[in-house]
XYZ file of N, CA and C in Angstrom:
600
model
N -113.389 116.253 41.269
C -113.614 114.846 40.431
C -113.592 113.890 41.323
N -114.143 112.687 40.554
C -114.806 111.586 41.041
C -113.474 110.815 41.095
N -113.817 109.423 41.790
C -112.456 108.773 42.215
C -112.282 107.895 40.722
N -111.376 108.317 40.207
C -111.449 107.669 38.985
C -109.762 107.818 38.351
N -109.354 106.766 37.220
C -108.013 106.955 37.030
C -107.627 108.415 36.030
N -108.512 109.016 35.557
C -108.400 110.280 34.758
C -108.588 111.056 35.974
N -108.995 111.470 37.164
C -108.975 112.202 38.342
C -107.446 112.041 39.104
N -107.052 111.039 39.156
C -105.839 110.388 39.450
C -104.574 111.096 38.412
N -104.971 111.067 37.282
C -103.595 111.198 36.368
C -103.975 112.793 36.373
N -105.120 113.605 36.196
C -105.020 114.884 36.479
C -103.987 115.265 37.457
N -104.221 115.008 38.778
C -103.954 114.901 40.114
C -102.172 114.944 39.698
N -102.102 113.952 39.331
C -100.531 114.082 38.788
C -99.828 115.207 38.173
N -100.454 116.015 37.356
C -100.084 116.517 36.623
C -100.005 117.920 37.168
N -101.080 118.299 37.809
C -101.487 119.104 38.420
C -100.449 119.540 39.598
N -100.166 118.616 40.430
C -99.072 118.615 41.272
C -97.528 119.126 40.416
N -97.612 118.436 39.292
C -96.483 118.666 38.801
C -96.544 120.265 38.251
N -97.460 120.543 37.953
C -97.630 122.195 37.558
C -96.730 122.848 39.037
N -97.557 122.888 40.064
C -97.427 123.419 41.038
C -95.775 123.308 41.655
N -95.505 122.409 41.376
C -93.864 121.839 41.304
C -92.923 122.859 40.647
N -93.376 122.996 39.164
C -92.640 123.923 38.330
C -92.991 124.846 38.925
N -93.606 125.467 39.191
C -93.940 126.985 39.205
C -93.239 127.324 40.622
N -92.985 126.584 41.281
C -91.912 126.747 42.540
C -90.777 127.301 41.606
N -90.561 125.744 41.312
C -88.868 125.889 41.085
C -88.680 127.377 39.745
N -89.591 127.176 38.890
C -88.858 128.303 37.978
C -88.897 129.703 38.638
N -89.055 130.016 39.770
C -89.453 131.097 40.774
C -88.259 130.955 41.613
N -87.378 129.624 41.306
C -85.758 129.430 42.006
C -86.696 129.261 43.968
N -87.321 128.637 43.955
C -87.713 127.567 45.617
C -87.272 126.454 45.276
N -86.289 126.029 45.323
C -86.216 124.633 44.642
C -86.166 123.518 45.859
N -85.901 124.676 47.792
C -86.054 123.670 48.263
C -87.744 123.524 48.890
N -88.469 124.702 48.268
C -89.846 124.626 48.143
C -90.550 123.452 47.416
N -89.658 123.836 46.233
C -89.991 122.405 45.162
C -89.876 121.196 45.889
N -89.080 120.824 46.712
C -88.579 119.626 46.907
C -89.592 119.115 47.916
N -89.504 119.721 48.926
C -90.861 119.731 50.675
C -92.411 119.772 49.631
N -92.646 120.382 48.900
C -93.813 120.484 47.818
C -93.785 118.841 47.862
N -93.181 118.253 46.732
C -93.350 116.906 46.126
C -93.335 116.247 46.817
N -92.441 116.117 48.224
C -92.846 115.155 49.340
C -93.716 115.032 49.920
N -94.289 116.342 50.501
C -95.891 116.546 50.845
C -96.486 115.701 50.058
N -97.052 116.361 49.125
C -97.647 115.743 48.433
C -98.097 114.435 47.634
N -96.790 114.090 47.358
C -96.878 112.626 47.354
C -97.083 111.636 48.660
N -96.616 112.047 49.535
C -97.008 111.628 50.942
C -98.217 111.634 51.010
N -98.979 112.920 51.420
C -100.527 112.754 51.274
C -101.454 111.733 49.928
N -100.837 111.845 48.719
C -101.643 111.681 47.814
C -101.629 109.871 47.986
N -100.253 109.461 48.417
C -100.289 107.876 48.431
C -101.019 107.333 49.804
N -100.513 107.972 51.209
C -101.379 107.562 51.994
C -102.615 107.708 51.797
N -103.280 108.880 51.710
C -105.002 108.843 51.264
C -105.701 107.949 50.653
N -104.841 107.484 49.496
C -105.381 106.610 48.414
C -104.453 105.712 48.128
N -103.685 104.904 49.180
C -103.305 103.653 49.023
C -104.284 102.506 48.320
N -105.104 102.336 48.613
C -106.036 101.115 48.338
C -106.778 101.229 47.226
N -106.823 102.627 47.013
C -107.621 102.749 45.714
C -106.918 102.751 44.361
N -105.091 103.590 44.471
C -104.780 103.537 43.424
C -104.507 101.904 43.283
N -104.094 101.165 44.158
C -104.014 99.694 43.898
C -105.588 98.962 43.156
N -105.935 99.151 43.607
C -107.317 98.975 42.941
C -107.454 99.120 41.492
N -107.434 100.295 41.433
C -107.356 100.914 40.247
C -106.506 100.358 38.814
N -104.958 100.174 39.709
C -103.822 99.779 38.744
C -104.257 97.872 38.861
N -104.901 97.595 39.792
C -105.323 95.932 39.552
C -106.519 95.823 38.621
N -107.137 96.700 38.126
C -108.408 96.918 37.476
C -107.958 96.959 36.354
N -107.066 98.328 35.762
C -106.318 98.388 34.536
C -105.839 97.174 33.851
N -104.756 96.592 34.782
C -104.257 95.312 34.502
C -105.279 94.474 34.047
N -106.122 94.170 34.952
C -107.482 92.690 33.847
C -108.542 93.433 33.009
N -108.381 94.751 32.685
C -108.941 95.467 32.064
C -108.113 94.985 30.443
N -106.727 95.366 30.343
C -106.120 94.809 29.229
C -105.814 93.663 28.985
N -105.815 92.763 29.768
C -105.341 91.367 29.764
C -107.196 90.676 28.828
N -108.044 91.456 29.751
C -109.743 90.741 28.921
C -109.646 91.288 27.363
N -108.868 92.577 27.218
C -109.188 93.024 25.778
C -108.656 91.781 25.269
N -107.086 91.330 25.321
C -106.304 90.519 24.351
C -106.923 89.219 24.469
N -108.097 88.911 25.180
C -108.589 87.428 25.357
C -110.051 87.987 24.191
N -110.159 88.771 23.966
C -111.555 89.216 23.170
C -112.750 89.555 23.985
N -112.150 90.152 25.141
C -113.491 90.119 26.098
C -113.423 91.852 26.436
N -114.622 92.406 25.867
C -114.961 93.976 26.137
C -115.278 94.805 26.829
N -116.438 93.761 27.681
C -117.261 94.474 28.247
C -116.719 94.993 29.524
N -115.477 95.915 29.726
C -114.835 96.331 30.722
C -114.475 97.756 30.092
N -114.330 98.868 31.065
C -114.180 100.128 31.110
C -112.936 100.498 29.641
N -111.958 99.841 29.649
C -110.894 99.587 29.074
C -111.280 99.450 27.836
N -112.274 97.735 27.784
C -112.156 96.956 26.835
C -113.353 97.963 25.698
N -114.677 98.673 26.103
C -115.308 99.543 25.673
C -114.627 100.854 25.142
N -113.666 101.605 25.819
C -113.198 102.559 24.948
C -112.038 102.109 23.567
N -111.696 100.821 23.963
C -110.861 100.305 22.794
C -111.816 100.598 21.635
N -112.700 99.477 21.963
C -113.867 99.845 20.895
C -114.210 100.760 20.355
N -114.381 101.958 21.005
C -114.958 103.086 20.650
C -114.143 104.036 19.821
N -112.706 103.743 20.369
C -111.869 104.596 19.539
C -111.497 103.907 18.271
N -111.379 102.877 17.989
C -110.871 101.610 16.905
C -112.393 102.270 16.266
N -113.624 102.075 16.559
C -114.058 102.620 15.875
C -114.107 104.445 15.372
N -113.971 105.196 16.005
C -113.713 106.422 15.580
C -112.363 106.736 14.743
N -111.888 105.570 14.785
C -110.323 106.066 13.820
C -111.053 105.138 12.507
N -111.674 104.206 12.290
C -112.490 103.523 11.242
C -113.323 104.551 10.380
N -114.173 105.409 11.442
C -115.195 106.349 10.700
C -113.910 107.733 10.467
N -113.199 107.950 10.884
C -112.002 109.046 10.150
C -111.681 108.502 8.577
N -111.513 107.125 8.372
C -111.130 106.458 7.034
C -112.322 106.872 5.800
N -113.354 106.473 6.701
C -114.439 106.519 6.212
C -115.107 107.645 5.461
N -114.866 108.828 6.474
C -115.503 110.240 5.948
C -114.339 111.390 6.744
N -113.620 111.196 6.485
C -112.147 112.067 6.450
C -112.427 113.477 6.543
N -113.016 114.437 5.889
C -112.789 115.534 6.087
C -113.939 116.575 7.079
N -115.202 115.641 6.383
C -116.659 116.297 7.549
C -117.140 115.570 7.915
N -116.672 114.121 8.213
C -117.286 113.450 9.371
C -118.594 112.903 8.438
N -119.303 112.151 10.097
C -120.674 111.470 9.462
C -122.094 112.708 9.746
N -121.464 113.413 10.447
C -122.686 114.340 11.200
C -122.799 114.342 12.486
N -123.374 115.730 12.685
C -123.549 115.676 14.287
C -124.776 114.791 15.173
N -124.280 113.957 15.923
C -125.053 113.202 16.381
C -125.055 111.366 15.472
N -123.748 111.576 15.234
C -123.811 110.453 14.218
C -123.277 109.268 14.981
N -122.512 109.185 16.163
C -121.579 108.574 16.665
C -122.450 107.006 16.995
N -123.307 107.229 17.617
C -124.367 106.409 18.211
C -124.678 105.192 17.099
N -125.050 106.082 16.093
C -125.207 104.888 14.681
C -123.970 104.385 14.397
N -122.695 104.620 14.129
C -121.876 104.398 14.020
C -120.903 103.010 14.348
N -121.398 103.478 15.802
C -121.079 102.622 16.798
C -121.557 100.841 16.883
N -123.171 101.519 16.854
C -123.937 100.097 16.425
C -123.939 99.496 15.152
N -123.331 99.999 13.836
C -123.120 99.463 12.565
C -121.308 98.763 13.007
N -120.462 99.294 13.673
C -119.567 98.863 13.872
C -120.087 97.025 14.627
N -120.379 97.254 15.990
C -120.770 95.946 16.933
C -121.019 95.064 15.526
N -122.255 95.497 14.914
C -122.814 94.543 13.972
C -121.690 94.059 12.960
N -120.814 95.217 12.066
C -120.040 94.735 11.219
C -119.152 93.425 11.608
N -118.387 93.760 12.928
C -117.554 92.766 13.682
C -118.488 91.550 14.703
N -119.443 91.719 14.104
C -120.136 90.292 15.321
C -120.160 91.081 16.836
N -119.803 91.721 17.212
C -119.509 92.018 18.513
C -121.563 91.684 19.308
N -121.127 91.670 20.291
C -122.542 91.665 21.135
C -122.775 92.219 22.259
N -122.464 93.694 22.017
C -122.498 94.833 23.292
C -123.460 95.654 23.003
N -124.593 95.640 22.111
C -125.325 96.508 21.885
C -125.662 97.287 23.161
N -126.015 96.962 24.011
C -126.339 97.273 25.140
C -125.587 98.619 25.552
N -124.373 98.771 24.734
C -123.275 100.106 25.249
C -123.355 100.523 23.874
N -124.209 100.484 22.935
C -124.553 101.663 21.926
C -124.436 102.887 22.995
N -124.069 103.800 22.106
C -123.815 105.208 22.758
C -123.316 106.417 21.852
N -124.110 107.845 22.170
C -123.306 108.644 21.478
C -122.093 108.885 22.314
N -121.603 108.886 23.216
C -120.215 109.091 24.060
C -119.258 107.935 24.005
N -118.279 108.581 23.010
C -117.273 107.092 22.457
C -116.063 107.773 23.675
N -116.575 108.321 25.026
C -115.554 109.039 26.102
C -114.439 109.119 25.381
N -114.114 109.927 24.574
C -112.591 110.481 24.234
C -113.485 111.903 23.181
N -113.258 113.260 23.472
C -113.770 114.150 22.946
C -113.124 114.226 21.147
N -111.578 113.753 20.981
C -111.393 113.803 19.926
C -111.767 112.528 18.898
N -112.233 111.780 19.656
C -112.832 110.588 18.813
C -114.382 111.173 18.302
N -114.432 111.587 19.154
C -116.136 112.306 19.286
C -116.706 113.407 17.824
N -115.422 113.987 17.958
C -115.392 115.310 17.162
C -114.754 114.838 15.638
N -113.864 113.980 15.846
C -113.589 113.310 14.125
C -114.649 112.427 13.544
N -115.635 112.200 14.448
C -116.269 110.956 14.026
C -117.848 111.693 13.470
N -117.739 113.149 13.709
C -118.984 113.784 13.954
C -118.741 114.884 13.112
N -117.892 115.885 12.806
C -117.038 117.028 12.284
C -115.908 116.799 11.189
N -115.893 115.822 11.597
C -113.967 115.369 10.444
C -113.273 115.859 10.809
N -112.047 115.995 10.044
C -110.949 116.369 10.428
C -110.901 118.129 10.566
N -111.949 118.852 9.527
C -111.967 119.987 9.358
C -112.593 120.419 10.548
N -113.482 120.161 11.313
C -113.550 120.096 12.657
C -112.644 120.006 13.577
N -112.338 118.885 13.644
C -111.149 118.724 14.884
C -109.948 119.757 14.571
N -110.116 120.139 13.277
C -108.539 121.290 13.491
C -109.335 122.544 13.725
N -110.488 123.022 14.063
C -111.429 123.937 14.679
C -111.117 123.848 15.786
N -111.198 122.734 16.529
C -111.351 122.167 18.163
C -109.685 122.611 18.627
N -108.658 121.885 17.587
C -107.232 122.279 18.130
C -106.988 123.465 17.993
N -107.482 124.287 17.004
C -107.164 125.890 17.387
C -107.916 126.112 17.895
N -108.700 125.990 18.710
C -109.568 126.626 19.596
C -108.806 126.327 21.607
N -107.986 125.721 21.357
C -107.131 124.889 22.496
C -106.094 125.706 22.688
N -105.453 125.384 21.275
C -104.311 126.111 20.911
C -104.090 128.076 21.092
N -105.261 128.573 20.586
C -105.838 130.195 21.019
C -106.276 130.204 22.807
N -106.751 129.299 23.426
C -106.931 129.198 24.511
C -105.404 129.221 25.602
N -104.361 128.441 25.085
C -103.217 128.409 25.554
C -102.478 129.212 25.653
N -102.351 129.554 24.233
C -101.547 130.652 23.717
C -102.147 131.874 24.804
N -103.331 132.332 24.971
C -104.209 133.252 26.278
C -103.667 133.525 27.248
N -103.610 132.221 27.890
C -103.766 132.063 29.356
C -102.342 131.259 29.963
N -101.869 130.641 28.932
C -100.483 129.618 29.495
C -99.854 130.402 30.739
N -99.479 131.995 30.750
C -98.351 132.058 31.614
C -98.750 132.748 32.792
N -99.968 131.683 33.138
C -100.618 132.059 34.414
C -100.656 130.218 35.061
N -100.627 130.368 36.440
C -100.271 128.884 36.982
C -102.050 128.021 36.816
N -102.778 128.906 36.855
C -104.283 128.681 36.557
C -104.527 128.236 35.293
N -104.461 129.277 34.441
C -104.301 128.667 33.192
C -103.622 127.072 32.554
N -102.463 127.312 33.400
C -101.710 125.912 32.940
C -102.446 124.826 33.281
N -103.106 124.985 34.586
C -104.226 124.162 35.396
C -105.390 123.666 34.711
N -105.846 124.787 34.360
C -107.022 124.564 33.734
C -106.871 123.831 31.836
N -105.972 124.305 31.518
C -105.337 123.733 30.334
C -105.092 122.193 30.390
N -104.407 121.632 31.399
C -103.944 120.206 31.454
C -105.098 119.635 31.530
N -106.283 120.225 32.480
C -108.062 119.362 32.915
C -108.363 119.003 31.913
N -108.541 120.036 31.177
C -109.017 119.833 29.483
C -108.508 118.667 28.500
N -107.377 118.806 28.610
C -106.752 117.954 27.582
C -106.662 116.769 28.116
N -106.581 116.424 29.191
C -106.945 115.114 29.665
C -107.870 114.250 30.040
N -109.064 115.483 30.276
C -110.455 114.464 30.255
C -110.783 114.494 29.079
N -110.424 115.293 28.061
C -111.202 115.339 26.514
C -110.648 113.691 25.747
N -109.580 113.023 26.723
C -108.759 112.351 26.439
C -109.163 110.820 26.692
N -109.727 111.111 27.581
C -110.799 110.272 28.729
C -112.480 110.313 28.496
N -112.714 111.092 28.074
C -114.140 111.198 28.202
C -114.917 112.346 27.184
N -116.185 112.653 26.960
C -116.181 113.611 26.197
C -116.869 114.789 26.560
N -115.942 115.889 26.873
C -116.778 116.567 27.994
C -117.541 117.424 27.727
N -117.558 118.048 26.349
C -118.688 118.789 25.364
C -119.884 118.059 25.698
N -119.824 116.837 25.703
C -121.193 115.998 25.652
C -121.508 115.874 27.009
N -120.617 115.716 27.836
C -121.570 115.211 29.231
C -121.756 116.555 29.819
N -120.734 117.456 29.894
C -120.945 118.730 30.602
C -120.750 119.900 29.717
N -121.289 120.475 29.267
C -121.421 121.322 27.901
C -121.044 123.041 28.812
N -122.466 122.830 30.046
C -122.389 123.604 30.778
C -121.255 123.915 31.684
N -121.044 123.090 32.429
C -119.448 123.117 33.280
C -118.306 123.064 32.523
N -117.927 122.855 31.363
C -116.812 123.085 30.828
C -116.508 124.536 30.667
N -117.543 124.893 30.047
C -117.437 126.427 29.982
C -117.455 127.460 31.013
N -117.885 126.711 31.700
C -117.716 127.774 33.027
C -116.453 127.946 33.802
N -116.071 126.418 33.398
C -114.428 126.374 34.219
C -113.346 127.497 33.273
N -114.263 127.172 31.915
C -112.935 128.025 30.879
C -112.831 129.188 31.047
N -114.373 129.782 31.135
C -114.528 131.330 31.689
C -114.440 131.730 32.681
N -114.858 131.239 33.578
C -113.799 131.576 35.466
C -112.227 132.046 35.165
N -111.630 130.719 34.034
C -110.235 130.942 34.876
C -110.039 131.534 33.338
N -110.632 131.823 32.312
C -109.825 133.157 31.582
C -110.117 134.635 32.328
N -111.503 134.900 33.342
C -111.129 135.320 33.697
C -110.218 136.132 35.238
N -109.952 134.646 35.482
C -108.792 134.999 36.523
C -107.519 135.014 36.186
N -107.087 134.658 35.074
C -106.065 134.791 34.373
C -105.630 136.458 34.247
N -106.424 136.736 33.371
C -107.004 138.245 33.221
C -106.475 139.181 34.365
N -107.078 138.813 35.416
C -107.112 139.418 36.837
C -104.992 139.896 37.225
N -105.077 138.255 36.847
C -103.427 138.154 37.022
C -102.487 138.710 36.546
N -102.910 139.052 35.026
C -102.500 140.352 34.388
C -102.232 141.382 34.990
N -103.544 141.679 35.188
C -103.370 143.369 35.380
C -102.551 143.712 37.166
N -102.349 142.382 37.597
C -101.804 142.844 39.318
C -100.306 143.038 38.931
């Protein structure tokens, strides 16, 4: 993982999964010690970065309130707003594969936003990307994929971890757009590992 807010959010939830796993096996003392140990490591090792990310987040939100969108949060806000508008315009089948770039360009023109350098095919949100391109019909299939994967492997710690990474990353980036080969490799490896855990 890189140094990003998404990575810290994923790390936080993975730590919770580890603690929950110890707790479920009635290892209460180990759960508490693990929480303290991992918490100290994460805070000490990343104190300045965490503070910097917090300040950037506050500044980004403040900039949105002043109609300044050329920030990480600001652009994601516009991309999401465009995605919601796209859903209303063509809810069932979407605007077609590869259509996000043209819809965000139209959105900038319609709202007199001079950010055409940030016209992109990647809305940095997988859910928005899918709803725009293949509508609620495709989004339903995507949710079914997530549900099927969860049902198949959620009983293992590996499965819980991969599902957590997948769901959170899809909120803040477009995993299939950015990492088609990588994400399927993760899913296949995790599925194989959970099958191995079943057979033990």
